[in-house]
């Protein structure tokens, strides 16, 4: 199929096969330029040419798992960080305010103890910062409390949109629980944020696009972060090759076309 025709087809009636074919065909300079130009036009028409300055504070709680994610720095004991103290957190919030930022994401590892997170949220919302939470898990009761405290968005990061691959890369977590949290976020009329990881070994366009299409079904989706895999020393994936920047950009372009009104960001884990 002609590339221009395929591009229009994906924009009007996206399917997994067509989206994957589009990204596979976008190999040469002309095709990549057309993909980027089309995505830029969608952005300009739907949300405007606006860059949003964001910030995050990490960690607001420690990561405690029986089996750690095999790509994450927390897999290596010496890389695990202790949660910030209230004083350290206040300093971070003050610095963010001084920089003129309007939004902050509070990030933490896997732990069922969210008791201290409420104190952090009170500090960030009192500072009049739009506050998002990237922690897991969160109970239904805690969602209600966070909403009452002024939290605007909750992350339920799908990361790998295939249950079997999810279990392989994240053996200590449940794919179904991530989906359940996303549904609870929408039920409570909060904004949903999510992260998809691109570049993990044995994954490709099909797994990455599947995640975007899965999130497209959530009406409360506000923000999608495309996170580029980088290998971390000491993990089982330390010798894996990182994904190319061009591939990351192509997936970001696809996300913009498929999610025309959501905030789209590109990020990446730090190779240690």
XYZ file of C-alpha atoms in Angstrom:
272
model
C 0.000 0.000 0.000
C 1.155 3.531 -0.793
C 2.780 5.175 2.257
C 0.632 8.323 2.114
C -2.537 6.241 1.843
C -1.452 4.046 4.749
C -0.735 7.137 6.834
C -4.239 8.502 6.256
C -5.775 5.089 6.938
C -4.006 4.823 10.289
C -5.178 8.304 11.260
C -8.811 7.621 10.330
C -9.302 3.978 11.291
C -6.240 2.541 13.048
C -5.652 -1.193 13.313
C -2.709 -2.959 14.877
C -1.565 -4.407 11.544
C -1.773 -1.080 9.686
C 0.033 0.817 12.448
C 2.859 -1.725 12.478
C 3.075 -1.655 8.680
C 3.321 2.142 8.774
C 6.239 2.130 11.201
C 7.996 -0.661 9.290
C 7.656 1.249 6.014
C 8.988 4.454 7.581
C 12.606 3.499 6.923
C 13.936 6.000 4.416
C 14.344 9.721 4.920
C 11.255 10.669 2.890
C 8.929 8.279 4.718
C 10.226 9.243 8.166
C 9.869 12.933 7.297
C 6.275 12.364 6.135
C 5.464 10.502 9.364
C 6.936 13.268 11.513
C 5.278 16.032 9.473
C 1.889 14.338 9.702
C 2.215 13.851 13.478
C 3.307 17.488 13.884
C 0.264 18.658 11.933
C -2.016 16.598 14.185
C -0.355 18.134 17.240
C -0.710 21.673 15.914
C -4.392 21.181 15.080
C -5.409 19.360 18.261
C -3.283 20.730 21.104
C -1.116 23.462 19.617
C 2.637 23.793 19.369
C 3.211 23.925 23.107
C 5.987 22.407 25.177
C 5.022 21.772 28.803
C 7.775 22.008 31.389
C 7.371 19.089 33.792
C 9.193 17.953 36.920
C 9.328 14.890 39.124
C 10.492 14.005 42.617
C 11.849 10.513 43.341
C 11.584 8.433 45.451
C 8.584 9.142 47.659
C 8.535 5.495 48.766
C 10.968 2.587 48.513
C 10.585 -0.329 46.135
C 9.994 -3.578 48.035
C 9.395 -6.708 45.958
C 10.076 -10.424 46.146
C 10.988 -10.413 42.454
C 12.191 -7.134 40.948
C 11.662 -6.002 37.359
C 14.613 -7.428 35.435
C 15.375 -4.184 33.540
C 15.179 -1.806 36.502
C 17.981 -0.361 38.636
C 16.063 -1.554 41.714
C 16.975 -5.087 40.640
C 20.470 -4.258 41.923
C 20.404 -3.814 45.704
C 23.101 -1.131 45.825
C 21.104 1.069 43.435
C 17.928 1.067 45.574
C 17.229 4.453 47.114
C 15.618 5.276 50.426
C 12.563 7.571 50.333
C 13.106 11.287 50.753
C 12.549 12.868 54.141
C 9.887 15.560 54.468
C 12.644 18.179 54.672
C 14.307 16.904 51.493
C 10.959 16.819 49.740
C 10.147 20.415 50.749
C 13.521 21.543 49.344
C 12.734 19.795 46.053
C 9.311 21.454 45.837
C 10.802 24.869 46.638
C 13.374 24.413 43.863
C 10.689 23.381 41.378
C 8.702 26.506 42.239
C 11.808 28.692 41.868
C 12.305 27.261 38.360
C 8.820 28.404 37.407
C 7.383 24.922 36.903
C 3.672 24.380 37.413
C 3.477 20.601 37.675
C 5.193 17.817 39.569
C 4.990 14.031 39.472
C 5.702 12.178 42.698
C 7.357 8.869 41.873
C 8.085 5.806 43.942
C 8.685 2.085 43.727
C 6.401 -0.870 44.354
C 5.168 -0.932 47.941
C 1.754 -1.319 49.521
C 2.607 1.267 52.168
C 1.459 4.666 50.876
C 1.126 6.292 54.303
C 3.914 8.855 53.833
C 2.827 9.741 50.307
C -0.173 11.619 51.673
C 2.157 14.025 53.519
C 4.153 14.621 50.325
C 0.956 15.320 48.369
C -0.184 17.869 50.955
C 3.116 19.732 50.563
C 3.031 19.805 46.743
C -0.640 20.818 46.457
C -0.203 23.494 49.155
C 2.577 24.891 46.943
C -0.091 25.158 44.204
C 1.636 22.663 41.937
C -0.469 20.432 39.737
C 0.312 17.062 41.274
C 0.455 13.640 39.625
C 1.272 10.340 41.322
C 3.373 7.578 39.809
C 3.223 4.945 42.545
C 1.857 1.429 42.704
C -0.281 -0.148 44.021
C -3.058 2.226 45.093
C -6.283 1.027 46.665
C -9.744 2.346 45.731
C -9.989 4.096 49.108
C -6.596 5.741 48.624
C -7.626 6.996 45.177
C -10.553 8.835 46.752
C -8.303 10.359 49.424
C -5.698 11.472 46.884
C -8.407 13.097 44.775
C -9.718 14.994 47.816
C -6.164 16.233 48.471
C -6.006 17.725 44.964
C -4.131 15.107 42.937
C -5.034 15.588 39.274
C -3.504 12.527 37.596
C -2.630 8.976 38.588
C -0.195 6.765 36.698
C -1.077 3.203 35.889
C 1.916 2.339 33.771
C 1.183 -0.537 31.405
C 4.859 -0.538 30.288
C 4.590 -3.820 28.339
C 1.184 -4.430 26.715
C 1.452 -8.200 26.563
C 0.539 -10.241 29.659
C 3.173 -12.949 29.061
C 5.984 -10.496 28.331
C 4.829 -8.329 31.240
C 5.213 -11.323 33.587
C 8.664 -12.074 32.166
C 10.046 -8.562 32.557
C 8.051 -7.748 35.716
C 7.749 -11.067 37.594
C 6.710 -9.422 40.846
C 3.696 -7.598 39.406
C 0.344 -8.320 37.780
C -0.684 -6.980 34.374
C -4.328 -7.361 35.367
C -3.809 -5.194 38.470
C -2.357 -2.414 36.313
C -5.416 -2.497 34.061
C -7.680 -2.586 37.112
C -6.042 0.550 38.522
C -6.444 2.351 35.178
C -10.163 1.568 35.226
C -10.447 2.738 38.844
C -8.756 6.016 37.942
C -11.343 6.660 35.240
C -14.182 5.563 37.535
C -13.063 8.182 40.076
C -12.907 10.849 37.342
C -9.188 11.454 37.712
C -6.770 11.930 34.853
C -4.945 8.780 33.757
C -1.252 8.802 32.918
C 0.706 5.808 31.681
C 4.137 4.748 30.498
C 5.080 2.362 27.702
C 8.625 1.022 27.455
C 10.055 0.681 23.953
C 13.189 -1.247 23.098
C 13.106 -4.137 25.549
C 14.581 -7.350 24.066
C 12.115 -9.489 22.101
C 9.656 -6.618 21.745
C 8.941 -4.555 18.665
C 6.427 -2.323 16.941
C 3.586 -4.807 17.499
C 3.952 -4.793 21.293
C 4.514 -1.027 21.447
C 1.575 -0.094 19.204
C -0.635 -2.588 21.025
C -0.020 -0.579 24.195
C -0.959 2.703 22.534
C -4.173 1.227 21.125
C -4.988 -0.307 24.512
C -4.660 3.067 26.217
C -6.714 4.725 23.471
C -9.758 2.946 24.938
C -9.434 4.853 28.230
C -11.385 8.103 27.885
C -9.697 9.600 30.940
C -6.184 9.221 29.466
C -4.365 12.555 29.778
C -0.699 11.696 29.374
C 1.417 8.991 27.785
C 5.164 8.722 28.329
C 7.185 6.742 25.797
C 10.179 5.449 27.761
C 13.263 4.237 25.900
C 14.969 1.177 27.352
C 18.559 1.561 28.478
C 20.451 -1.427 29.955
C 21.460 -1.222 33.629
C 24.640 -2.877 34.902
C 23.953 -5.809 37.198
C 20.547 -6.700 35.762
C 19.825 -9.708 33.513
C 19.513 -7.250 30.604
C 22.833 -5.452 31.168
C 24.216 -6.585 27.799
C 21.110 -5.800 25.752
C 21.322 -3.074 23.122
C 19.451 0.209 23.721
C 16.868 1.290 21.165
C 17.784 3.930 18.576
C 16.537 7.480 18.991
C 14.914 7.373 15.554
C 12.807 4.355 16.523
C 11.729 6.109 19.711
C 10.741 9.189 17.715
C 8.729 7.052 15.289
C 6.760 5.529 18.157
C 6.183 9.007 19.625
C 4.861 10.134 16.226
C 2.526 7.126 16.096
C 1.299 7.911 19.605
C 0.518 11.481 18.579
C -1.495 10.307 15.574
C -3.407 7.697 17.592
C -3.876 9.893 20.684
C -4.313 13.343 19.124
C -5.366 15.205 22.261
C -3.236 13.547 24.949
C 0.012 14.914 26.323
C 2.845 12.846 24.801
C 6.329 12.805 26.271
C 9.524 10.924 25.511
C 11.769 9.797 28.325
C 14.162 7.017 29.167
C 15.728 5.076 31.988
C 19.314 5.936 32.804
C 21.901 3.356 31.845
C 24.036 2.785 34.937
